[in-house]
Amino acid sequence: MEFIDYVLNNYIKDGIDELDDRKLGTIITNKYESNIDAERELGDLDTIRDVFVKFQKHLYFKKLVRRIKI
């Protein structure tokens, strides 16, 4: 999904603060220019927030699994 790729690239480039839920509005504006454009692409704002949060759970779970295996 293009939105997740965008968030992930920002995370890699700018660090953990990019995953702060309070930045979601800024992320949406930077990527799509408006909430309306984002909703056209991704669904309503609740759906976008859900994707944003679930992606992070998946990301952190993978990190945890890697640490346990080491």
PDB file of C-alpha atoms in Angstrom:
ATOM      1  CA  MET A   1       0.000   0.000   0.000  1.00  0.00           C
ATOM      2  CA  GLU A   2       1.416   3.352  -1.045  1.00  0.00           C
ATOM      3  CA  PHE A   3       0.403   5.086   2.198  1.00  0.00           C
ATOM      4  CA  ILE A   4       2.264   2.548   4.348  1.00  0.00           C
ATOM      5  CA  ASP A   5       5.318   2.805   2.098  1.00  0.00           C
ATOM      6  CA  TYR A   6       5.232   6.575   2.556  1.00  0.00           C
ATOM      7  CA  VAL A   7       4.999   6.261   6.349  1.00  0.00           C
ATOM      8  CA  LEU A   8       7.742   3.630   6.436  1.00  0.00           C
ATOM      9  CA  ASN A   9      10.081   5.749   4.314  1.00  0.00           C
ATOM     10  CA  ASN A  10       9.514   8.703   6.650  1.00  0.00           C
ATOM     11  CA  TYR A  11      10.218   6.440   9.635  1.00  0.00           C
ATOM     12  CA  ILE A  12      13.470   5.244   8.084  1.00  0.00           C
ATOM     13  CA  LYS A  13      14.514   8.769   7.112  1.00  0.00           C
ATOM     14  CA  ASP A  14      13.334  10.764  10.134  1.00  0.00           C
ATOM     15  CA  GLY A  15      13.046   8.251  12.963  1.00  0.00           C
ATOM     16  CA  ILE A  16      10.494   6.958  15.424  1.00  0.00           C
ATOM     17  CA  ASP A  17       8.682  10.279  15.846  1.00  0.00           C
ATOM     18  CA  GLU A  18       7.149   9.732  12.403  1.00  0.00           C
ATOM     19  CA  LEU A  19       5.028   6.961  13.926  1.00  0.00           C
ATOM     20  CA  ASP A  20       3.471   9.214  16.561  1.00  0.00           C
ATOM     21  CA  ASP A  21      -0.314   9.107  16.225  1.00  0.00           C
ATOM     22  CA  ARG A  22      -0.412  12.868  16.748  1.00  0.00           C
ATOM     23  CA  LYS A  23       1.477  13.303  13.454  1.00  0.00           C
ATOM     24  CA  LEU A  24      -1.091  11.421  11.399  1.00  0.00           C
ATOM     25  CA  GLY A  25      -2.821  14.628  10.278  1.00  0.00           C
ATOM     26  CA  THR A  26       0.487  16.071   9.091  1.00  0.00           C
ATOM     27  CA  ILE A  27       1.397  12.832   7.337  1.00  0.00           C
ATOM     28  CA  ILE A  28      -1.939  12.818   5.523  1.00  0.00           C
ATOM     29  CA  THR A  29      -1.552  16.460   4.495  1.00  0.00           C
ATOM     30  CA  ASN A  30       2.007  15.927   3.275  1.00  0.00           C
ATOM     31  CA  LYS A  31       1.080  12.851   1.260  1.00  0.00           C
ATOM     32  CA  TYR A  32      -2.385  13.717  -0.043  1.00  0.00           C
ATOM     33  CA  GLU A  33      -2.663  17.503   0.489  1.00  0.00           C
ATOM     34  CA  SER A  34      -6.079  17.141   2.169  1.00  0.00           C
ATOM     35  CA  ASN A  35      -8.175  14.738   4.215  1.00  0.00           C
ATOM     36  CA  ILE A  36     -10.676  14.561   1.355  1.00  0.00           C
ATOM     37  CA  ASP A  37      -8.015  13.346  -1.093  1.00  0.00           C
ATOM     38  CA  ALA A  38      -6.750  10.839   1.472  1.00  0.00           C
ATOM     39  CA  GLU A  39     -10.269   9.545   2.080  1.00  0.00           C
ATOM     40  CA  ARG A  40     -10.771   9.073  -1.670  1.00  0.00           C
ATOM     41  CA  GLU A  41      -7.658   6.900  -1.771  1.00  0.00           C
ATOM     42  CA  LEU A  42      -7.820   5.080   1.560  1.00  0.00           C
ATOM     43  CA  GLY A  43     -11.288   5.293   3.066  1.00  0.00           C
ATOM     44  CA  ASP A  44     -12.592   7.333   5.975  1.00  0.00           C
ATOM     45  CA  LEU A  45     -10.285   8.791   8.616  1.00  0.00           C
ATOM     46  CA  ASP A  46     -11.079   6.014  11.109  1.00  0.00           C
ATOM     47  CA  THR A  47      -9.944   3.465   8.527  1.00  0.00           C
ATOM     48  CA  ILE A  48      -6.763   5.431   7.828  1.00  0.00           C
ATOM     49  CA  ARG A  49      -5.968   5.646  11.553  1.00  0.00           C
ATOM     50  CA  ASP A  50      -6.643   1.909  11.915  1.00  0.00           C
ATOM     51  CA  VAL A  51      -4.217   1.108   9.083  1.00  0.00           C
ATOM     52  CA  PHE A  52      -1.621   3.435  10.630  1.00  0.00           C
ATOM     53  CA  VAL A  53      -1.882   1.752  14.050  1.00  0.00           C
ATOM     54  CA  LYS A  54      -2.029  -1.840  12.758  1.00  0.00           C
ATOM     55  CA  PHE A  55       1.010  -1.254  10.582  1.00  0.00           C
ATOM     56  CA  GLN A  56       2.962  -0.186  13.669  1.00  0.00           C
ATOM     57  CA  LYS A  57       1.853  -3.244  15.635  1.00  0.00           C
ATOM     58  CA  HIS A  58       3.106  -5.420  12.788  1.00  0.00           C
ATOM     59  CA  LEU A  59       6.378  -3.472  12.581  1.00  0.00           C
ATOM     60  CA  TYR A  60       7.090  -3.742  16.305  1.00  0.00           C
ATOM     61  CA  PHE A  61       6.082  -7.402  16.421  1.00  0.00           C
ATOM     62  CA  LYS A  62       8.660  -8.173  13.728  1.00  0.00           C
ATOM     63  CA  LYS A  63      11.324  -6.290  15.726  1.00  0.00           C
ATOM     64  CA  LEU A  64      10.410  -8.206  18.879  1.00  0.00           C
ATOM     65  CA  VAL A  65      10.581 -11.562  17.103  1.00  0.00           C
ATOM     66  CA  ARG A  66      14.026 -10.711  15.720  1.00  0.00           C
ATOM     67  CA  ARG A  67      15.278  -9.807  19.205  1.00  0.00           C
ATOM     68  CA  ILE A  68      13.964 -13.026  20.711  1.00  0.00           C
ATOM     69  CA  LYS A  69      15.644 -15.143  18.003  1.00  0.00           C
ATOM     70  CA  ILE A  70      19.058 -13.580  18.637  1.00  0.00           C
TER      71      ILE A  70
END
